[in-house]
Short mmCIF file of C-alpha atoms in Angstrom, two decimals:
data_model
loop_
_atom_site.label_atom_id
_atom_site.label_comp_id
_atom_site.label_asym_id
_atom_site.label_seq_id
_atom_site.Cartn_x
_atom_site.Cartn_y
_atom_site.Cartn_z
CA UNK A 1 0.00 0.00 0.00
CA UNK A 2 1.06 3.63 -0.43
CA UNK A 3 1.67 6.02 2.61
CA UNK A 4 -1.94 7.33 1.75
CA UNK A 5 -3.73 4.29 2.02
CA UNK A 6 -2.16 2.36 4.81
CA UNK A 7 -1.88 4.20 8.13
CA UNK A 8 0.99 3.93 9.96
CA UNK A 9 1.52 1.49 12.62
CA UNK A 10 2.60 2.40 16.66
CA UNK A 11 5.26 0.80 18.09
CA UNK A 12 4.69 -1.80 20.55
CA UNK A 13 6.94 -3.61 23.18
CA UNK A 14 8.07 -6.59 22.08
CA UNK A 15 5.01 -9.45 23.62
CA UNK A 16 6.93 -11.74 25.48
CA UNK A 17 9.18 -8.84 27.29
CA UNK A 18 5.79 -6.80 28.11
CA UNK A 19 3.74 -9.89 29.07
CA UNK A 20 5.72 -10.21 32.54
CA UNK A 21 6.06 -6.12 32.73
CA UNK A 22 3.76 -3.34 33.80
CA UNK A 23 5.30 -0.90 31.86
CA UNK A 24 2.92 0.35 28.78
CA UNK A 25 2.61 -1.85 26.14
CA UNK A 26 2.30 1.06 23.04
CA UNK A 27 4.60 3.41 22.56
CA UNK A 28 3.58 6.35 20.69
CA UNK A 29 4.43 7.87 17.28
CA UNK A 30 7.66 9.66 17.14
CA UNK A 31 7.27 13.41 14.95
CA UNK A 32 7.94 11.88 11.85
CA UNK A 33 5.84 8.98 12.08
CA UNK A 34 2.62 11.39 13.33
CA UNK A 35 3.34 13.97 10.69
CA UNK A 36 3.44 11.76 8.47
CA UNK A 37 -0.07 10.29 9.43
CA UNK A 38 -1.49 13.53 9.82
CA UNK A 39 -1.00 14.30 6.04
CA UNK A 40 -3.52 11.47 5.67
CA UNK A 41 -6.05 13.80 6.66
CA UNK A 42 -8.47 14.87 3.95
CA UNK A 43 -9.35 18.10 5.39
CA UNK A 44 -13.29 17.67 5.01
CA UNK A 45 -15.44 20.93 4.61
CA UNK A 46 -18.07 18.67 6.85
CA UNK A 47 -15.92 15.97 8.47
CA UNK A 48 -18.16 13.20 9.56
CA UNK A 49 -15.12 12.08 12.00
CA UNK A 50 -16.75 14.70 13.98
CA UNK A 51 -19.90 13.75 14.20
CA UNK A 52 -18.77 9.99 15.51
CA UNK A 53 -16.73 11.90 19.13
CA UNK A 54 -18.80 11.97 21.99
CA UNK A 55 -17.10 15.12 23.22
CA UNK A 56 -16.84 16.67 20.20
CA UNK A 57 -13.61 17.51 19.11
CA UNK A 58 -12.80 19.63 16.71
CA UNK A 59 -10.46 16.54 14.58
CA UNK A 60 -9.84 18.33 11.37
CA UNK A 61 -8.65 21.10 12.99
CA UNK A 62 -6.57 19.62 15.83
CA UNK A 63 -4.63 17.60 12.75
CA UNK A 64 -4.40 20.52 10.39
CA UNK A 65 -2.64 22.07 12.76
CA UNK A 66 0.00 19.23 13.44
CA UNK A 67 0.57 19.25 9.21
CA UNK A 68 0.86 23.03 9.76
CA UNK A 69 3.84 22.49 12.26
CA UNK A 70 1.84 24.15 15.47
CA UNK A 71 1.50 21.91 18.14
CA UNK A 72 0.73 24.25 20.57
CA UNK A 73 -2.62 25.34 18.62
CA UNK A 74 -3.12 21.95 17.74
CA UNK A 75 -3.31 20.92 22.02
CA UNK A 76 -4.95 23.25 22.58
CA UNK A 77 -8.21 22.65 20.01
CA UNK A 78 -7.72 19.34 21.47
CA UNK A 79 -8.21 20.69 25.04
CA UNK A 80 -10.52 23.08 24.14
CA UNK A 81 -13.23 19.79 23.79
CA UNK A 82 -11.60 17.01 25.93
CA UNK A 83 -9.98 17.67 29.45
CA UNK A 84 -8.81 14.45 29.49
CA UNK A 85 -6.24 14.03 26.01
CA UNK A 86 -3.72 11.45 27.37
CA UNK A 87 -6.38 9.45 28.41
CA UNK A 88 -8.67 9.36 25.17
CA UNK A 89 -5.58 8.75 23.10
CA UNK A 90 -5.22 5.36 24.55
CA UNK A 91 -8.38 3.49 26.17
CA UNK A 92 -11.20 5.21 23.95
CA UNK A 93 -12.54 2.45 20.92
CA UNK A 94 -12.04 5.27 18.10
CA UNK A 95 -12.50 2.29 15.78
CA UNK A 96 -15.78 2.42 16.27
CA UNK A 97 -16.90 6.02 16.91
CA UNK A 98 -14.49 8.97 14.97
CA UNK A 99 -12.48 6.18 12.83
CA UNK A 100 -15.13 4.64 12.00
CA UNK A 101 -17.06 7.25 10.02
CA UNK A 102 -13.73 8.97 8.93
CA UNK A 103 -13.66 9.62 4.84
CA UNK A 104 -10.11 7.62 4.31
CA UNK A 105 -11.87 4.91 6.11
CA UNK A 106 -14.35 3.84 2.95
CA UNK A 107 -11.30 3.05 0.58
CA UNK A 108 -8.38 2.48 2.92
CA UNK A 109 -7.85 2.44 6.22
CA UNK A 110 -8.83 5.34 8.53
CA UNK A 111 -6.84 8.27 9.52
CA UNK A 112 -5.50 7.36 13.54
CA UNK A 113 -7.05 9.84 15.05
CA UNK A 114 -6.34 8.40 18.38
CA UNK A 115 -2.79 7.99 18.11
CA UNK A 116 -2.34 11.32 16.88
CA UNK A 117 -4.58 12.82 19.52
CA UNK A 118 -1.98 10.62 22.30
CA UNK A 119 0.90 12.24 19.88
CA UNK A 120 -0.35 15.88 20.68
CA UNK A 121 -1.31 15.09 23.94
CA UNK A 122 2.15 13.32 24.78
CA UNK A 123 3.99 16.82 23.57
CA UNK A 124 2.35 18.54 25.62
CA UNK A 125 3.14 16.47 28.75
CA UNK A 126 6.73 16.90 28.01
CA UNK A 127 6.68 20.32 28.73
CA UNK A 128 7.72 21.94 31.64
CA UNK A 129 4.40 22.78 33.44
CA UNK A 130 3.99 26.03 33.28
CA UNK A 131 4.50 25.93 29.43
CA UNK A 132 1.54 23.07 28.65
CA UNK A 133 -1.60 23.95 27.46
CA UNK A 134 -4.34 24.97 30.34
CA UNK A 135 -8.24 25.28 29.98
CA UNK A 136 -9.62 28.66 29.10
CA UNK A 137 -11.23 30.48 32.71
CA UNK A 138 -13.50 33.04 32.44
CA UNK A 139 -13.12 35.35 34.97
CA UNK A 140 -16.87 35.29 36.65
CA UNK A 141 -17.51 33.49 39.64
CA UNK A 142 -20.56 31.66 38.72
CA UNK A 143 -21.99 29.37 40.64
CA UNK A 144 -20.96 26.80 43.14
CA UNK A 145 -21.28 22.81 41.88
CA UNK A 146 -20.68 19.46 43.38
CA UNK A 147 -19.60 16.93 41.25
CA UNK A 148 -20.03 13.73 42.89
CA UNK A 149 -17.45 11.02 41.58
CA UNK A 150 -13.87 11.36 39.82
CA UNK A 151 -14.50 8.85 36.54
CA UNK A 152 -14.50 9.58 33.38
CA UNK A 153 -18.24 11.65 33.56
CA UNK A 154 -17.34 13.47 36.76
CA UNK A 155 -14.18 14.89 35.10
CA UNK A 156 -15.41 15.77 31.94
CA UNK A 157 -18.42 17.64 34.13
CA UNK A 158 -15.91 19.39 36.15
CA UNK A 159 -13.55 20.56 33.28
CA UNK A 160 -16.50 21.44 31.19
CA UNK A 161 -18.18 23.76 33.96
CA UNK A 162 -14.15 25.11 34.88
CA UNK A 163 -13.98 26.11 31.74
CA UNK A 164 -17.90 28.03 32.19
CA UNK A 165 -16.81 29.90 34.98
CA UNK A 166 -18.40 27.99 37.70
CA UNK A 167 -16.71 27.10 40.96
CA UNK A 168 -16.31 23.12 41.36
CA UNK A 169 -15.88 20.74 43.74
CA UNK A 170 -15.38 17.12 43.24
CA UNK A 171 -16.11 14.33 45.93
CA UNK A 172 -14.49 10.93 45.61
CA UNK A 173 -14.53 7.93 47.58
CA UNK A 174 -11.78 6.27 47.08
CA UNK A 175 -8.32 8.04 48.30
CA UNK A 176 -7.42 8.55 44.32
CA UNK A 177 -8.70 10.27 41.69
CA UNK A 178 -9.35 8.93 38.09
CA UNK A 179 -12.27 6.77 39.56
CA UNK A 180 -13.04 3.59 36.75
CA UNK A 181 -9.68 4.98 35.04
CA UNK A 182 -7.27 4.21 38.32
CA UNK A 183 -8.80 1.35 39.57
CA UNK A 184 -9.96 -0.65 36.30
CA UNK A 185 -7.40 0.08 33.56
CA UNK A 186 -4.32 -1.70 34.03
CA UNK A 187 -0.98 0.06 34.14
CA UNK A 188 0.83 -0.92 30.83
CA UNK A 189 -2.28 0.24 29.34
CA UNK A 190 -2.69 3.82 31.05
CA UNK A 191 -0.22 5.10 33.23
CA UNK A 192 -1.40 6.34 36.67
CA UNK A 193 1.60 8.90 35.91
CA UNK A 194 -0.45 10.50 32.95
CA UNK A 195 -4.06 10.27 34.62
CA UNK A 196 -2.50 11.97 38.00
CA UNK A 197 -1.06 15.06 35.54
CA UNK A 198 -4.87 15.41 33.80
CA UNK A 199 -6.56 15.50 37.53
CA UNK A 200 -3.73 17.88 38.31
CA UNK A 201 -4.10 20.41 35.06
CA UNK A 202 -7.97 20.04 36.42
CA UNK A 203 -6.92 21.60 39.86
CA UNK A 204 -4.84 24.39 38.31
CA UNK A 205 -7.46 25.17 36.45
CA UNK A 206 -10.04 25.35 39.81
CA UNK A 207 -11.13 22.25 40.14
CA UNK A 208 -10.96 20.96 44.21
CA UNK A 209 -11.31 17.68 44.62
CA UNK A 210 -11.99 15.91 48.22
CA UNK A 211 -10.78 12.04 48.45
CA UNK A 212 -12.22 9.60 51.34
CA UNK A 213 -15.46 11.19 50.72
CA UNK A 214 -18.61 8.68 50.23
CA UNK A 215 -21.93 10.45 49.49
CA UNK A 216 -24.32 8.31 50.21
CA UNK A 217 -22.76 7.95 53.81
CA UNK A 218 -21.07 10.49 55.14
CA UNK A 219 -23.21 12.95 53.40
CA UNK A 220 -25.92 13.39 50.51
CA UNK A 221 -27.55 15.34 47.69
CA UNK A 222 -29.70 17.31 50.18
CA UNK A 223 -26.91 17.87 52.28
CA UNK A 224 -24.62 18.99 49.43
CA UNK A 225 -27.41 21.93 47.81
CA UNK A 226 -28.15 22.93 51.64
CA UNK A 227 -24.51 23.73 52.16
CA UNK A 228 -24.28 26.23 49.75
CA UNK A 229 -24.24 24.19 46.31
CA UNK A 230 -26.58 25.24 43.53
CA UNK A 231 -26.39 21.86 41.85
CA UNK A 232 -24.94 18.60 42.31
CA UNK A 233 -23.53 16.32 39.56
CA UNK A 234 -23.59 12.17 39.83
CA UNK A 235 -21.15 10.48 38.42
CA UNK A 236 -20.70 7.69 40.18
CA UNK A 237 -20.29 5.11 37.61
CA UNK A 238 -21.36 1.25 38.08
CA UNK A 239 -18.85 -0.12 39.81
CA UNK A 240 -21.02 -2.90 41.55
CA UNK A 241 -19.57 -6.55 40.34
CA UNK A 242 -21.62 -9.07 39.09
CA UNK A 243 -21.17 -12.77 39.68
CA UNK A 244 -22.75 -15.38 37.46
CA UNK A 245 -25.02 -17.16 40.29
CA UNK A 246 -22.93 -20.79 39.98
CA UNK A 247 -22.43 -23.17 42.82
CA UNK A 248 -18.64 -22.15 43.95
CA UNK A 249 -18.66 -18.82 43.94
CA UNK A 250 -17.62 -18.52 47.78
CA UNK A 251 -14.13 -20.42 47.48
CA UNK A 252 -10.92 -19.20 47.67
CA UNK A 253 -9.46 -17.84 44.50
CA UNK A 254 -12.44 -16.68 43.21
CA UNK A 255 -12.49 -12.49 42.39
CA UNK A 256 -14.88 -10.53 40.78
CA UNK A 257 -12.80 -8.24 38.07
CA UNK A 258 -13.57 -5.11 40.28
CA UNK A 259 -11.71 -6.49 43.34
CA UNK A 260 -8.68 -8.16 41.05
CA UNK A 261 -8.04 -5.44 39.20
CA UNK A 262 -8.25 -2.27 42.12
CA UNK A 263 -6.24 -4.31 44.14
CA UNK A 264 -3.47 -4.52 41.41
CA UNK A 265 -4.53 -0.96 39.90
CA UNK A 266 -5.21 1.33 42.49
CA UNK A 267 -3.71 -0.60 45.72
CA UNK A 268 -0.43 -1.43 42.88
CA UNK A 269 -0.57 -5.25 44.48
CA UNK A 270 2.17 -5.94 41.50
CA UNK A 271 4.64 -4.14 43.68
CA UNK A 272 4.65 -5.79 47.00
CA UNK A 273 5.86 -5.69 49.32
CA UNK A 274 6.81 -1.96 48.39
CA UNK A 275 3.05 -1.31 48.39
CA UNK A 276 1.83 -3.92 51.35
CA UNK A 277 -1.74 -4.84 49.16
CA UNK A 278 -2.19 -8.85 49.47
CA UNK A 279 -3.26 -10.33 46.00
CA UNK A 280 -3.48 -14.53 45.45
CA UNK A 281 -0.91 -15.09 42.80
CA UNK A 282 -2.69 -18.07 40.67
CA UNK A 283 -0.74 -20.62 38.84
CA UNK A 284 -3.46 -21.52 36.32
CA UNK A 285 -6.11 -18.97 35.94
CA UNK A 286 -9.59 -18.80 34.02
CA UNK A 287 -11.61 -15.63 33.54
CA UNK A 288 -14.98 -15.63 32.50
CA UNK A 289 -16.45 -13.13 29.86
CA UNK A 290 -14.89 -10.99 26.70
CA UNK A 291 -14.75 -7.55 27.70
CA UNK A 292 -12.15 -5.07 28.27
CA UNK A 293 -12.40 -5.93 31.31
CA UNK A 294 -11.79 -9.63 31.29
CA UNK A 295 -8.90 -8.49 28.77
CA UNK A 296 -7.60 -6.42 31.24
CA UNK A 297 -7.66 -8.83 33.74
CA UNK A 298 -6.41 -11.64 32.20
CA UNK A 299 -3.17 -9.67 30.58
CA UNK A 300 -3.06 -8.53 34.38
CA UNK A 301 -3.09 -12.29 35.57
CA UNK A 302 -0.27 -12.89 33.13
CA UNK A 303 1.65 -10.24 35.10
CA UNK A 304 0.82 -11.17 38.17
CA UNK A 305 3.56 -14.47 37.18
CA UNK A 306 0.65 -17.28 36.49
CA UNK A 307 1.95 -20.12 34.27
CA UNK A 308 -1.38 -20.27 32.59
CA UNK A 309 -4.34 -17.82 31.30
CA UNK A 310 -7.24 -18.77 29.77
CA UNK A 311 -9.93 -16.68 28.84
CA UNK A 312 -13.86 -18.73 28.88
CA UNK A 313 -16.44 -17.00 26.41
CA UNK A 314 -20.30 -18.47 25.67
CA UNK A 315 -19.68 -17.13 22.30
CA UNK A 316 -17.06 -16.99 19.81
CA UNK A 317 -14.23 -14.31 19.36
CA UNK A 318 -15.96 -12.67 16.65
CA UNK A 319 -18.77 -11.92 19.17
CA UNK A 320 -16.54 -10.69 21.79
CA UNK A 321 -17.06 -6.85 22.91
CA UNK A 322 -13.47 -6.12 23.73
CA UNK A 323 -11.70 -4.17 21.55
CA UNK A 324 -9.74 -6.05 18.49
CA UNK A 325 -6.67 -3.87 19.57
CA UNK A 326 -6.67 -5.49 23.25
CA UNK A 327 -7.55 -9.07 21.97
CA UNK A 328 -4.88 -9.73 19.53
CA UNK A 329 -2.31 -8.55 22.85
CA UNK A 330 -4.05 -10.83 25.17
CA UNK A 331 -2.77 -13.53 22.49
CA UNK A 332 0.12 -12.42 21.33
CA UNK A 333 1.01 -12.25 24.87
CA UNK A 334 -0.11 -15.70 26.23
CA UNK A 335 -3.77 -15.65 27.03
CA UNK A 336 -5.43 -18.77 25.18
CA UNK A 337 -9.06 -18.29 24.71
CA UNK A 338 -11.81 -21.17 25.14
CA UNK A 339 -14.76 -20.04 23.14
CA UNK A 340 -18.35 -21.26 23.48
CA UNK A 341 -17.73 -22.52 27.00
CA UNK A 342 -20.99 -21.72 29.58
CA UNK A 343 -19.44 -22.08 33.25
CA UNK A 344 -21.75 -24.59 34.91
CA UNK A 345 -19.96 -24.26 38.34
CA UNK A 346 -17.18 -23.83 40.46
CA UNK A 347 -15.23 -26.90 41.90
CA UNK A 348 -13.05 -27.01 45.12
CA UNK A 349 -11.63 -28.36 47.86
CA UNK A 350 -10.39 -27.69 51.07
CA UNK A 351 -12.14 -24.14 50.75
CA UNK A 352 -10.25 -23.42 47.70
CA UNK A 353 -11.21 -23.37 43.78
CA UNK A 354 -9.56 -26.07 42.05
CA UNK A 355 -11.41 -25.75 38.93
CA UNK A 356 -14.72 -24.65 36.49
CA UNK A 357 -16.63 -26.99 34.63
CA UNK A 358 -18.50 -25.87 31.75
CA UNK A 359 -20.42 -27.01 28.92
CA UNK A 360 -20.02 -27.09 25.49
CA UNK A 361 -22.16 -24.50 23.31
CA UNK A 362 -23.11 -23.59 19.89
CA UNK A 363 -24.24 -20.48 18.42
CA UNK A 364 -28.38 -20.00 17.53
CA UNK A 365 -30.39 -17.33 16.73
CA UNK A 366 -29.32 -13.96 17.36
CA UNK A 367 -31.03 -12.44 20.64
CA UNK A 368 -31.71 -8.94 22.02
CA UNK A 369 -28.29 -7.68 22.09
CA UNK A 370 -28.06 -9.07 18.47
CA UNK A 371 -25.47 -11.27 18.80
CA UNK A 372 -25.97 -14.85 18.19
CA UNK A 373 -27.74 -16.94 21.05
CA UNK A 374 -24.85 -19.86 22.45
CA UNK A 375 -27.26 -22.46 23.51
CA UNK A 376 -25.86 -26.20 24.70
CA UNK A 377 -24.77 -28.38 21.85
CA UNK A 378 -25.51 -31.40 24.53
CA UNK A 379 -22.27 -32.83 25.17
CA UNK A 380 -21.02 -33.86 28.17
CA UNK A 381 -19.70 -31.16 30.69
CA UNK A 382 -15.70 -30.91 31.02
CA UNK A 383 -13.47 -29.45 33.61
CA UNK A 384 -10.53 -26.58 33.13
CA UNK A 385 -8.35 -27.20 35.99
CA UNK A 386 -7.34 -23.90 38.07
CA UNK A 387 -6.86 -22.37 41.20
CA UNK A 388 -7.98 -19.01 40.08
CA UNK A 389 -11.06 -17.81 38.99
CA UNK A 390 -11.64 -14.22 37.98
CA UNK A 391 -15.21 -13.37 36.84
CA UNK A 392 -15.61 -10.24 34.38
CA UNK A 393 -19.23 -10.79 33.35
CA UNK A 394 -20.57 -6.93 33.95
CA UNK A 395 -21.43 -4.45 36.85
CA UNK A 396 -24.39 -2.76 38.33
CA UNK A 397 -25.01 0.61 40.40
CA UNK A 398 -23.89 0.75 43.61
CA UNK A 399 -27.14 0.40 46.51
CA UNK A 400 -25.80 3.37 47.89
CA UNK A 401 -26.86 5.32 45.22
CA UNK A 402 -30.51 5.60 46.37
CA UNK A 403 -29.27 6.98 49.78
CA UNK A 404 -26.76 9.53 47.89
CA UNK A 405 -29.16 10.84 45.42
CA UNK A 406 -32.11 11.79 47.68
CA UNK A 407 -35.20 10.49 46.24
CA UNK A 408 -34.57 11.21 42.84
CA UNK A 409 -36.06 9.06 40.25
CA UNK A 410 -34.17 5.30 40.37
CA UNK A 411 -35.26 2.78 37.60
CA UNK A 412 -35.90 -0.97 38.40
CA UNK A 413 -31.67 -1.95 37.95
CA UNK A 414 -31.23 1.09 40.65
CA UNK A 415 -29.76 3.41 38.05
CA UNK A 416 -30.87 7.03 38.13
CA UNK A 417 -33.46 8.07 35.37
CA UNK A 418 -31.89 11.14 33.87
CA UNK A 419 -32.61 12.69 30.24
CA UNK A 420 -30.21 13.25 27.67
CA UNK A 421 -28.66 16.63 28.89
CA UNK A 422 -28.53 14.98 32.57
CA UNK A 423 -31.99 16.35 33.93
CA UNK A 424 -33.30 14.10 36.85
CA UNK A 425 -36.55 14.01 38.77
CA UNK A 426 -34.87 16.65 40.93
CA UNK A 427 -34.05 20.18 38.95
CA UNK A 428 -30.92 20.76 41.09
CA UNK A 429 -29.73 17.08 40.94
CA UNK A 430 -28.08 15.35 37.34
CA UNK A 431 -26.56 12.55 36.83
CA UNK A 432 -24.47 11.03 33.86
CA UNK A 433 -22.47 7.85 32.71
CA UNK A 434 -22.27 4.77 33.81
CA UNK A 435 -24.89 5.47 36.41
CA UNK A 436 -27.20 6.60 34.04
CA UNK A 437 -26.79 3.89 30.91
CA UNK A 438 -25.01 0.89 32.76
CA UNK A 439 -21.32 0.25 32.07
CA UNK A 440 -20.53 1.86 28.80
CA UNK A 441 -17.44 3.75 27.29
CA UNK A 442 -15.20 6.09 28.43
CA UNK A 443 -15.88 8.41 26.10
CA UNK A 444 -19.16 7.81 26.19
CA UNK A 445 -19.51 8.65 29.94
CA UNK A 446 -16.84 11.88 29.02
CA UNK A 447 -19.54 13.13 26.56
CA UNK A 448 -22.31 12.38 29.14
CA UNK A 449 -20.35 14.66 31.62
CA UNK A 450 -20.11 17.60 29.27
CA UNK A 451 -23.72 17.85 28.43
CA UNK A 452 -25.01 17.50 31.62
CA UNK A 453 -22.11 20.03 32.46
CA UNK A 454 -23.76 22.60 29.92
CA UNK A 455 -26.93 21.93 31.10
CA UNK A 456 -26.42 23.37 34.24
CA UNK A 457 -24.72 25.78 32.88
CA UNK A 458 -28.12 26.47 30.91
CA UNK A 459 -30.04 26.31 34.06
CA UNK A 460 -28.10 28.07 36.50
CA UNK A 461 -27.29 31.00 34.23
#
């Protein structure tokens, strides 16, 4: 292919070094390499790359201006939309929202608008700090807003409103910020380095955040508006784990994702005894389901030093959600994947797993979600022998949600009912993300954030 029709591929460790290593896996484009992909760029009067970001940004422009040679113009379109660069440029699936309706993309293969967006991003970083790009202030007060939750929705909120000329203040319950982003994406995939420096261009621009702080306990929405807030943000996410229900479930050696992954994310359990976080180091380990998440914890297991990986699906690897990008590591790097295997339950003894037996299935009809339906293909059930079993089948919103939010409108899953600007049964309460649509996207929860972020803008105003 010529350099116009092929885009250019980012360097990777090498998949046998990285698989026992926490350090990031991609490495970026160097200047030539992302000027060089930026010329791929059609320039569209209406570019429909646009129209497929969440948060909006301004793509053409942002990669005109790396062709044109000005970087700093370029970061700071890019900031001018996203508060969180860094971040987008490596755990948003741009293959199927910007990339995926980008022009170059019907012919040949689509412009990288991610990796150039972690390119411009990246520069930035390097900078000494009082040089990078910082979010536009206006000088007006405005009003006073609680943002509860640090994730991808609260941030985008809180930079969005910054950047409105409201005053913000961001409760999180964990002692870190980042929320989903520090405890759920692994290390070599997002550096806690480059989350911390997003949260902290967030606080030089105004943004306070308070850690150790559960609403829902130690305070509420109520509380929050009666203390001098004119409107109170949830962004809580769904962080709740979900277990499949199987006889098992209660030995030893059995995680949910959530606890697996925070542990080795957010506690850094891969460094002990520097960091004193206990984690059981499997030999053999299954995970069950074929999300980023069981991805994530799978290439984490890997790291962790287990001799064995192995990934069980109902369906096939075709039907997995995770992204291709994040499959083809896990197997490059080790992971072996068992498709259409339905866990039937969890074996053990002593008090400890020792192994999952499943059944053989086959694909049928497709079913709500549209996917294919695996139903049993009636033969006998088998056992995969482990002594780790990490289950990544979904989340659900935290209970204490009801308690935090103050009577405001809850559907039958305990998510809050909120339009599509954020609007809940309560004028002077919104919510988006995760804890609005169930687990989603980052992005998707980013763009969430900034509309609900205008409209209270809108309302207060």
């Amino acid at each position: 292919m010529s350099d116009i029709q092929a885009r250019h591929p980012m360097p990777e460790r090498d998949a046998k070094e990285r698989a026992r290593s926490f350090e990031e896996v991609t490495l970026g484009y160097d200047d030539q390499t992302a000027l060089a992909e930026a010329n791929r760029c059609m320039q569209c009067k209406r570019p429909p790359c646009e129209k497929g970001c969440p948060v909006s940004v301004r793509i053409r422009d942002f990669i005109g201006q790396i062709v044109a040679g000005d970087l700093d113009e370029s970061v700071r379109l890019l900031k001018e939309r996203n508060a969180l660069p860094a971040v987008c440029g490596r755990v948003c699936p741009q293959e199927s929202q910007c990339e995926a309706k980008c022009v170059m993309g019907h012919k040949y293969e689509p412009v990288a608008i991610g990796r150039l967006e972690r390119y411009v991003a990246d520069w930035d970083r390097a900078r000494p700090v009082e040089e990078r790009s910082s979010l536009d202030r206006p000088s007006a007060e405005g009003a006073r807003v609680a943002v509860v939750g640090s994730g991808p929705a609260g941030l985008a909120c809180a930079g969005e409103l910054t950047q409105l000329g409201h005053q913000v203040t961001v409760y999180e319950a964990l002692h870190a910020g980042g929320g989903v982003l520090a405890y759920g994406i692994p290390e070599f995939r997002l550096p806690k380095t480059i989350l911390n420096e997003e949260i902290a261009a967030l606080e030089r621009a105004g943004v306070t955040f308070k850690y150790n702080e559960v609403v829902g306990r130690i305070t509420n929405a109520d509380e929050l508006l009666d203390s001098g807030f004119d409107a109170v943000f949830f962004g809580t996410g769904a962080g709740l784990p979900t277990f499949l229900g199987i006889e098992g479930e209660n030995y030893n050696g059995v995680y949910s994702a959530n606890e697996y992954l925070t542990r080795i994310n957010l506690m850094k359990a891969y460094r002990f005894p520097v960091y004193d976080t206990p984690i059981w180091e499997g030999h053999s380990v299954v995970v069950i389901g074929g999300g980023n998440v069981a991805m994530d914890a799978a290439r984490c297991a890997l790291r962790m030093r287990a001799d064995k990986v192995t990934i069980v699906y109902r369906r096939t690897i075709d039907e997995m959600p995770a992204r291709n990008e994040e499959i083809e590591h896990a197997i490059e790097e080790g992971v072996q994947i068992k498709e259409l295997c339905g866990p039937l339950k969890i074996e053990g003894r002593q008090g400890w797993c020792t192994g999952l037996e499943v059944q053989q299935m086959k694909l049928a009809e497709p079913d709500e979600s549209g996917r294919r339906r695996p139903v049993t293909d009636g033969s006998k059930p088998f056992v995969i022998d482990c002594d780790t079993i990490i289950t990544a089948v979904g989340t659900g919103a935290n209970p204490l949600t009801a308690d935090a939010t103050c009577g405001v409108e809850l559907n039958k899953w305990g998510y809050v009912v909120a339009d599509e600007d954020g609007r809940t049964s309560d004028p002077r309460i919104f919510a988006g993300g995760d804890i609005v649509t169930g687990a989603a996207t980052v992005i998707l929860a980013m763009g969430a954030g900034k509309r609900a972020a205008q409209a209270i803008h809108a309302d207060l105003t």
